[in-house]
């Protein structure tokens, strides 16, 4: 069933395990992601970024999508999650990743999202508080979970650009929760957006510990989120480069560090790059192993786009020739089916180990089956 993200995070927090959250960029990926969560009996948090919403509307310049395109794409993603998740045996939440404005938040809630993030981390503190509080006031009457962000991560991911990072102040995090009423908070504690995190990136776990301790001392019922936490498996990078890719300095967060912080107060761990790499690796293997597909009328353009930019590993930049399949899940022929299967397999391979390692597998029964309507009543009674 579809639930507000808060229900999934409450279980993770209470039972001290980590819940991974995965960014989705096609109907097929959504289907595969929900399926592997079902097989492993894990609650599911699927995410759509602002750029992903624009992309799923069919916008080629999705990094600069209009609000109308984001509205259309949010509904496409929302409808797909409802199709595969509404009757699922595991709780499923759909979350906006790095929303930048109230308009984007409204578009996602209208499209069926059960959770939203508003990222005001680049703003002065009081402006960040004001924007987040405004989103909370809008979203909570719908029973929709709200995540904020405090501190600035380094790196690049969709609309998130920063050359330097600013660590989160635990005491300021407490103040932020109190003033905004948000449910969850993404903190800056050493992770980094994108695939170029640095070979020996070290998480400052003490920031997560101190923040959670301060929250508990003040009686704050909130949850901490780790952004920029893709593990960037080195076998993916090596395999892509061996087939003609050109990925340099591509390193992630050591998975053992992420497992560790799930015991230090981090409840949600965002992963995006791993899925992109797995799908790209699979597609390169497909085209090299079946060279006739390189000249296919329907999928040959995918191979040409991949070869034209060996540094690129984001499937959104080379799948334009099958965009109707990306946005509807409908497969017109066998060649496209092979591509879709590669994408689904990439999702499954990259997600499954993390569900086990972070500890959410076989935990879906611990998550309360609460609807957004029921959660809205709880917020109303609590005055938030």
GROMACS .gro file of C-alpha atoms in nm:
model
  384
    1UNK     CA    1   0.000   0.000   0.000
    2UNK     CA    2   0.102   0.363  -0.039
    3UNK     CA    3   0.200   0.530   0.288
    4UNK     CA    4   0.352   0.860   0.399
    5UNK     CA    5   0.728   0.825   0.431
    6UNK     CA    6   0.707   0.904   0.802
    7UNK     CA    7   0.554   0.560   0.869
    8UNK     CA    8   0.854   0.385   0.709
    9UNK     CA    9   1.105   0.603   0.895
   10UNK     CA   10   0.931   0.549   1.229
   11UNK     CA   11   0.985   0.173   1.195
   12UNK     CA   12   1.348   0.217   1.091
   13UNK     CA   13   1.413   0.447   1.385
   14UNK     CA   14   1.236   0.228   1.640
   15UNK     CA   15   1.402  -0.095   1.528
   16UNK     CA   16   1.742   0.060   1.448
   17UNK     CA   17   1.794  -0.029   1.085
   18UNK     CA   18   1.860   0.178   0.775
   19UNK     CA   19   1.606   0.243   0.501
   20UNK     CA   20   1.751   0.308   0.157
   21UNK     CA   21   1.569   0.547  -0.076
   22UNK     CA   22   1.617   0.507  -0.451
   23UNK     CA   23   1.573   0.757  -0.735
   24UNK     CA   24   1.357   0.639  -1.025
   25UNK     CA   25   1.363   0.756  -1.386
   26UNK     CA   26   1.130   0.525  -1.579
   27UNK     CA   27   0.813   0.323  -1.535
   28UNK     CA   28   1.012   0.002  -1.581
   29UNK     CA   29   1.252   0.100  -1.304
   30UNK     CA   30   0.959   0.167  -1.070
   31UNK     CA   31   0.810  -0.175  -1.146
   32UNK     CA   32   1.143  -0.350  -1.083
   33UNK     CA   33   1.214  -0.154  -0.765
   34UNK     CA   34   0.881  -0.237  -0.607
   35UNK     CA   35   0.919  -0.601  -0.707
   36UNK     CA   36   1.258  -0.646  -0.538
   37UNK     CA   37   1.131  -0.473  -0.224
   38UNK     CA   38   0.840  -0.719  -0.224
   39UNK     CA   39   1.067  -1.019  -0.269
   40UNK     CA   40   1.284  -0.907   0.024
   41UNK     CA   41   0.983  -0.789   0.229
   42UNK     CA   42   1.126  -0.442   0.275
   43UNK     CA   43   0.940  -0.115   0.292
   44UNK     CA   44   1.012   0.097  -0.015
   45UNK     CA   45   1.098   0.464  -0.054
   46UNK     CA   46   1.110   0.560  -0.421
   47UNK     CA   47   1.220   0.909  -0.516
   48UNK     CA   48   1.174   1.150  -0.803
   49UNK     CA   49   1.393   1.458  -0.824
   50UNK     CA   50   1.273   1.782  -0.981
   51UNK     CA   51   1.474   1.705  -1.294
   52UNK     CA   52   1.328   1.353  -1.304
   53UNK     CA   53   0.977   1.495  -1.294
   54UNK     CA   54   1.058   1.716  -1.592
   55UNK     CA   55   1.225   1.423  -1.771
   56UNK     CA   56   0.923   1.199  -1.724
   57UNK     CA   57   0.711   1.461  -1.897
   58UNK     CA   58   0.926   1.407  -2.208
   59UNK     CA   59   1.124   1.731  -2.169
   60UNK     CA   60   1.465   1.698  -2.334
   61UNK     CA   61   1.608   1.991  -2.137
   62UNK     CA   62   1.494   1.827  -1.815
   63UNK     CA   63   1.758   1.999  -1.603
   64UNK     CA   64   1.575   2.326  -1.673
   65UNK     CA   65   1.220   2.197  -1.685
   66UNK     CA   66   0.924   2.429  -1.647
   67UNK     CA   67   0.677   2.392  -1.364
   68UNK     CA   68   0.422   2.264  -1.617
   69UNK     CA   69   0.663   1.990  -1.727
   70UNK     CA   70   0.732   1.899  -1.364
   71UNK     CA   71   0.359   1.879  -1.296
   72UNK     CA   72   0.308   1.646  -1.591
   73UNK     CA   73   0.606   1.427  -1.504
   74UNK     CA   74   0.516   1.407  -1.135
   75UNK     CA   75   0.178   1.264  -1.235
   76UNK     CA   76   0.347   1.007  -1.462
   77UNK     CA   77   0.569   0.892  -1.176
   78UNK     CA   78   0.282   0.904  -0.928
   79UNK     CA   79   0.056   0.698  -1.153
   80UNK     CA   80   0.328   0.436  -1.204
   81UNK     CA   81   0.389   0.403  -0.831
   82UNK     CA   82   0.015   0.370  -0.773
   83UNK     CA   83  -0.009   0.105  -1.044
   84UNK     CA   84   0.260  -0.116  -0.896
   85UNK     CA   85   0.248  -0.007  -0.532
   86UNK     CA   86  -0.112   0.061  -0.431
   87UNK     CA   87  -0.185  -0.310  -0.383
   88UNK     CA   88   0.170  -0.411  -0.292
   89UNK     CA   89   0.235  -0.644  -0.001
   90UNK     CA   90   0.491  -0.392   0.130
   91UNK     CA   91   0.442  -0.025   0.227
   92UNK     CA   92   0.557   0.211  -0.048
   93UNK     CA   93   0.629   0.584  -0.019
   94UNK     CA   94   0.693   0.821  -0.311
   95UNK     CA   95   0.922   1.108  -0.217
   96UNK     CA   96   1.027   1.431  -0.392
   97UNK     CA   97   1.406   1.459  -0.374
   98UNK     CA   98   1.553   1.812  -0.352
   99UNK     CA   99   1.243   2.018  -0.417
  100UNK     CA  100   1.339   2.380  -0.463
  101UNK     CA  101   1.008   2.565  -0.436
  102UNK     CA  102   0.657   2.543  -0.298
  103UNK     CA  103   0.532   2.518  -0.658
  104UNK     CA  104   0.735   2.199  -0.712
  105UNK     CA  105   0.602   2.058  -0.386
  106UNK     CA  106   0.244   2.131  -0.491
  107UNK     CA  107   0.303   1.964  -0.828
  108UNK     CA  108   0.425   1.647  -0.658
  109UNK     CA  109   0.144   1.630  -0.404
  110UNK     CA  110  -0.106   1.678  -0.686
  111UNK     CA  111   0.073   1.396  -0.873
  112UNK     CA  112   0.041   1.146  -0.590
  113UNK     CA  113   0.364   1.186  -0.393
  114UNK     CA  114   0.328   1.088  -0.027
  115UNK     CA  115   0.640   1.272   0.086
  116UNK     CA  116   0.833   1.582  -0.022
  117UNK     CA  117   1.170   1.738   0.044
  118UNK     CA  118   1.222   2.111   0.036
  119UNK     CA  119   1.590   2.200   0.007
  120UNK     CA  120   1.659   2.546   0.139
  121UNK     CA  121   2.010   2.457   0.254
  122UNK     CA  122   2.174   2.716   0.027
  123UNK     CA  123   1.963   2.995   0.179
  124UNK     CA  124   2.041   3.196   0.493
  125UNK     CA  125   1.928   2.997   0.796
  126UNK     CA  126   1.616   3.198   0.878
  127UNK     CA  127   1.507   3.188   0.512
  128UNK     CA  128   1.555   2.810   0.508
  129UNK     CA  129   1.341   2.784   0.821
  130UNK     CA  130   1.069   3.003   0.670
  131UNK     CA  131   1.056   2.810   0.342
  132UNK     CA  132   1.051   2.472   0.515
  133UNK     CA  133   0.779   2.585   0.755
  134UNK     CA  134   0.572   2.707   0.461
  135UNK     CA  135   0.598   2.364   0.297
  136UNK     CA  136   0.508   2.188   0.622
  137UNK     CA  137   0.195   2.403   0.655
  138UNK     CA  138   0.096   2.309   0.301
  139UNK     CA  139   0.187   1.937   0.305
  140UNK     CA  140   0.079   1.817   0.648
  141UNK     CA  141  -0.294   1.877   0.590
  142UNK     CA  142  -0.258   1.621   0.308
  143UNK     CA  143  -0.079   1.379   0.542
  144UNK     CA  144   0.237   1.421   0.335
  145UNK     CA  145   0.577   1.383   0.505
  146UNK     CA  146   0.821   1.676   0.484
  147UNK     CA  147   1.200   1.650   0.474
  148UNK     CA  148   1.424   1.955   0.505
  149UNK     CA  149   1.799   2.001   0.471
  150UNK     CA  150   2.052   2.179   0.689
  151UNK     CA  151   2.416   2.214   0.590
  152UNK     CA  152   2.552   2.198   0.236
  153UNK     CA  153   2.691   1.884   0.070
  154UNK     CA  154   2.970   1.904  -0.185
  155UNK     CA  155   2.932   1.752  -0.532
  156UNK     CA  156   2.683   1.756  -0.817
  157UNK     CA  157   2.348   1.580  -0.850
  158UNK     CA  158   2.066   1.715  -1.068
  159UNK     CA  159   1.997   2.067  -0.935
  160UNK     CA  160   2.237   2.030  -0.640
  161UNK     CA  161   2.566   2.203  -0.709
  162UNK     CA  162   2.832   2.289  -0.449
  163UNK     CA  163   3.209   2.297  -0.458
  164UNK     CA  164   3.241   2.302  -0.080
  165UNK     CA  165   3.047   2.158   0.212
  166UNK     CA  166   2.926   2.302   0.541
  167UNK     CA  167   2.869   2.050   0.819
  168UNK     CA  168   2.540   2.054   1.007
  169UNK     CA  169   2.543   2.201   1.358
  170UNK     CA  170   2.356   1.955   1.586
  171UNK     CA  171   2.212   2.232   1.806
  172UNK     CA  172   2.091   2.420   1.501
  173UNK     CA  173   1.929   2.100   1.375
  174UNK     CA  174   1.724   2.084   1.695
  175UNK     CA  175   1.620   2.445   1.649
  176UNK     CA  176   1.529   2.370   1.287
  177UNK     CA  177   1.300   2.081   1.383
  178UNK     CA  178   1.130   2.294   1.649
  179UNK     CA  179   1.071   2.595   1.424
  180UNK     CA  180   0.962   2.411   1.109
  181UNK     CA  181   0.775   2.103   1.233
  182UNK     CA  182   0.939   1.897   0.958
  183UNK     CA  183   0.944   1.519   0.989
  184UNK     CA  184   1.295   1.448   0.863
  185UNK     CA  185   1.617   1.638   0.811
  186UNK     CA  186   1.901   1.576   0.567
  187UNK     CA  187   2.229   1.660   0.737
  188UNK     CA  188   2.573   1.736   0.601
  189UNK     CA  189   2.827   1.508   0.770
  190UNK     CA  190   3.079   1.413   0.505
  191UNK     CA  191   2.886   1.253   0.220
  192UNK     CA  192   2.893   1.402  -0.130
  193UNK     CA  193   2.657   1.414  -0.427
  194UNK     CA  194   2.746   1.245  -0.757
  195UNK     CA  195   2.994   0.973  -0.851
  196UNK     CA  196   3.309   1.166  -0.763
  197UNK     CA  197   3.312   1.156  -0.385
  198UNK     CA  198   3.684   1.091  -0.342
  199UNK     CA  199   3.849   0.755  -0.291
  200UNK     CA  200   3.875   0.769   0.088
  201UNK     CA  201   3.570   0.973   0.188
  202UNK     CA  202   3.510   0.954   0.563
  203UNK     CA  203   3.170   1.015   0.719
  204UNK     CA  204   3.173   1.219   1.041
  205UNK     CA  205   2.947   0.985   1.233
  206UNK     CA  206   2.984   1.197   1.546
  207UNK     CA  207   2.766   1.465   1.384
  208UNK     CA  208   2.483   1.217   1.337
  209UNK     CA  209   2.525   1.086   1.692
  210UNK     CA  210   2.531   1.432   1.847
  211UNK     CA  211   2.231   1.547   1.646
  212UNK     CA  212   2.023   1.244   1.741
  213UNK     CA  213   2.123   1.273   2.107
  214UNK     CA  214   2.019   1.639   2.113
  215UNK     CA  215   1.688   1.553   1.946
  216UNK     CA  216   1.617   1.281   2.202
  217UNK     CA  217   1.707   1.515   2.488
  218UNK     CA  218   1.459   1.772   2.356
  219UNK     CA  219   1.187   1.515   2.288
  220UNK     CA  220   1.187   1.570   1.912
  221UNK     CA  221   1.028   1.289   1.711
  222UNK     CA  222   1.214   1.335   1.385
  223UNK     CA  223   1.443   1.142   1.154
  224UNK     CA  224   1.786   1.200   1.002
  225UNK     CA  225   1.866   1.149   0.635
  226UNK     CA  226   2.195   1.081   0.458
  227UNK     CA  227   2.213   1.236   0.110
  228UNK     CA  228   2.492   1.176  -0.141
  229UNK     CA  229   2.530   0.819  -0.020
  230UNK     CA  230   2.568   0.608  -0.333
  231UNK     CA  231   2.831   0.338  -0.290
  232UNK     CA  232   2.953   0.351  -0.654
  233UNK     CA  233   3.056  -0.018  -0.678
  234UNK     CA  234   3.401  -0.027  -0.833
  235UNK     CA  235   3.319  -0.333  -1.044
  236UNK     CA  236   3.055  -0.126  -1.225
  237UNK     CA  237   3.307   0.149  -1.297
  238UNK     CA  238   3.575  -0.095  -1.412
  239UNK     CA  239   3.333  -0.289  -1.633
  240UNK     CA  240   3.202   0.029  -1.798
  241UNK     CA  241   3.555   0.155  -1.864
  242UNK     CA  242   3.660  -0.183  -2.004
  243UNK     CA  243   3.382  -0.153  -2.262
  244UNK     CA  244   3.481   0.194  -2.378
  245UNK     CA  245   3.350   0.418  -2.102
  246UNK     CA  246   3.558   0.696  -1.952
  247UNK     CA  247   3.467   0.733  -1.586
  248UNK     CA  248   3.743   0.900  -1.389
  249UNK     CA  249   3.774   0.943  -1.011
  250UNK     CA  250   3.443   0.764  -0.961
  251UNK     CA  251   3.419   0.655  -0.600
  252UNK     CA  252   3.136   0.623  -0.349
  253UNK     CA  253   3.079   0.594   0.023
  254UNK     CA  254   3.210   0.270   0.169
  255UNK     CA  255   2.904   0.060   0.246
  256UNK     CA  256   3.044  -0.036   0.587
  257UNK     CA  257   3.036   0.331   0.688
  258UNK     CA  258   2.672   0.353   0.582
  259UNK     CA  259   2.581   0.041   0.775
  260UNK     CA  260   2.756   0.194   1.076
  261UNK     CA  261   2.562   0.522   1.065
  262UNK     CA  262   2.229   0.338   1.057
  263UNK     CA  263   2.313   0.261   1.420
  264UNK     CA  264   2.410   0.622   1.489
  265UNK     CA  265   2.077   0.790   1.419
  266UNK     CA  266   2.059   0.790   1.039
  267UNK     CA  267   1.727   0.640   0.926
  268UNK     CA  268   1.718   0.708   0.550
  269UNK     CA  269   2.003   0.670   0.301
  270UNK     CA  270   1.966   0.814  -0.050
  271UNK     CA  271   2.107   0.619  -0.344
  272UNK     CA  272   2.095   0.723  -0.710
  273UNK     CA  273   2.432   0.685  -0.885
  274UNK     CA  274   2.456   0.309  -0.822
  275UNK     CA  275   2.140   0.249  -1.027
  276UNK     CA  276   2.260   0.467  -1.315
  277UNK     CA  277   2.592   0.281  -1.328
  278UNK     CA  278   2.432  -0.064  -1.318
  279UNK     CA  279   2.188   0.022  -1.598
  280UNK     CA  280   2.463   0.174  -1.814
  281UNK     CA  281   2.690  -0.128  -1.762
  282UNK     CA  282   2.406  -0.365  -1.855
  283UNK     CA  283   2.321  -0.175  -2.171
  284UNK     CA  284   2.682  -0.162  -2.286
  285UNK     CA  285   2.704  -0.539  -2.240
  286UNK     CA  286   2.382  -0.582  -2.437
  287UNK     CA  287   2.494  -0.380  -2.738
  288UNK     CA  288   2.844  -0.527  -2.747
  289UNK     CA  289   2.713  -0.881  -2.705
  290UNK     CA  290   2.440  -0.832  -2.969
  291UNK     CA  291   2.601  -0.605  -3.232
  292UNK     CA  292   2.294  -0.622  -3.456
  293UNK     CA  293   2.116  -0.403  -3.201
  294UNK     CA  294   2.363  -0.125  -3.273
  295UNK     CA  295   2.183  -0.075  -3.607
  296UNK     CA  296   1.831  -0.137  -3.478
  297UNK     CA  297   1.573   0.118  -3.596
  298UNK     CA  298   1.429   0.150  -3.246
  299UNK     CA  299   1.727   0.114  -3.011
  300UNK     CA  300   2.035   0.176  -3.228
  301UNK     CA  301   2.025   0.545  -3.137
  302UNK     CA  302   2.082   0.449  -2.774
  303UNK     CA  303   2.414   0.288  -2.857
  304UNK     CA  304   2.522   0.582  -3.072
  305UNK     CA  305   2.442   0.828  -2.793
  306UNK     CA  306   2.638   0.621  -2.542
  307UNK     CA  307   2.940   0.602  -2.768
  308UNK     CA  308   2.927   0.974  -2.842
  309UNK     CA  309   2.983   1.058  -2.476
  310UNK     CA  310   3.182   0.788  -2.294
  311UNK     CA  311   3.193   0.998  -1.975
  312UNK     CA  312   2.815   0.993  -1.941
  313UNK     CA  313   2.650   0.723  -1.731
  314UNK     CA  314   2.307   0.880  -1.679
  315UNK     CA  315   2.050   0.681  -1.883
  316UNK     CA  316   1.831   0.991  -1.913
  317UNK     CA  317   2.085   1.132  -2.158
  318UNK     CA  318   2.077   0.845  -2.407
  319UNK     CA  319   1.731   0.685  -2.400
  320UNK     CA  320   1.540   0.944  -2.603
  321UNK     CA  321   1.458   0.708  -2.889
  322UNK     CA  322   1.239   0.497  -2.658
  323UNK     CA  323   1.087   0.779  -2.452
  324UNK     CA  324   0.728   0.650  -2.491
  325UNK     CA  325   0.837   0.326  -2.323
  326UNK     CA  326   1.018   0.516  -2.048
  327UNK     CA  327   0.706   0.714  -1.959
  328UNK     CA  328   0.437   0.449  -2.012
  329UNK     CA  329   0.609   0.113  -1.965
  330UNK     CA  330   0.460  -0.009  -2.294
  331UNK     CA  331   0.707  -0.211  -2.503
  332UNK     CA  332   0.659  -0.202  -2.885
  333UNK     CA  333   0.901  -0.476  -2.993
  334UNK     CA  334   1.165  -0.729  -2.888
  335UNK     CA  335   1.458  -0.488  -2.923
  336UNK     CA  336   1.305  -0.240  -2.682
  337UNK     CA  337   1.216  -0.525  -2.448
  338UNK     CA  338   1.584  -0.619  -2.425
  339UNK     CA  339   1.671  -0.264  -2.326
  340UNK     CA  340   1.392  -0.253  -2.068
  341UNK     CA  341   1.509  -0.584  -1.921
  342UNK     CA  342   1.862  -0.445  -1.885
  343UNK     CA  343   1.725  -0.145  -1.697
  344UNK     CA  344   1.512  -0.361  -1.468
  345UNK     CA  345   1.803  -0.596  -1.397
  346UNK     CA  346   2.025  -0.298  -1.315
  347UNK     CA  347   1.772  -0.173  -1.063
  348UNK     CA  348   1.738  -0.514  -0.903
  349UNK     CA  349   2.112  -0.579  -0.883
  350UNK     CA  350   2.195  -0.240  -0.731
  351UNK     CA  351   1.905  -0.229  -0.484
  352UNK     CA  352   1.895  -0.583  -0.344
  353UNK     CA  353   2.232  -0.588  -0.161
  354UNK     CA  354   2.162  -0.255   0.010
  355UNK     CA  355   1.826  -0.370   0.142
  356UNK     CA  356   2.008  -0.658   0.308
  357UNK     CA  357   2.313  -0.463   0.422
  358UNK     CA  358   2.117  -0.170   0.569
  359UNK     CA  359   1.884  -0.416   0.741
  360UNK     CA  360   1.540  -0.330   0.603
  361UNK     CA  361   1.477  -0.672   0.448
  362UNK     CA  362   1.213  -0.883   0.627
  363UNK     CA  363   1.106  -0.572   0.817
  364UNK     CA  364   0.803  -0.458   0.616
  365UNK     CA  365   0.565  -0.605   0.875
  366UNK     CA  366   0.702  -0.360   1.132
  367UNK     CA  367   0.578  -0.059   0.933
  368UNK     CA  368   0.238   0.077   1.029
  369UNK     CA  369  -0.016   0.061   0.746
  370UNK     CA  370  -0.130   0.422   0.777
  371UNK     CA  371  -0.282   0.627   0.496
  372UNK     CA  372  -0.205   0.991   0.420
  373UNK     CA  373  -0.558   1.077   0.532
  374UNK     CA  374  -0.497   0.917   0.871
  375UNK     CA  375  -0.160   1.087   0.902
  376UNK     CA  376  -0.323   1.422   0.826
  377UNK     CA  377  -0.552   1.374   1.125
  378UNK     CA  378  -0.249   1.303   1.347
  379UNK     CA  379  -0.075   1.620   1.231
  380UNK     CA  380  -0.394   1.816   1.295
  381UNK     CA  381  -0.429   1.686   1.649
  382UNK     CA  382  -0.060   1.757   1.717
  383UNK     CA  383  -0.092   2.108   1.577
  384UNK     CA  384   0.172   2.059   1.309
   0.00000   0.00000   0.00000
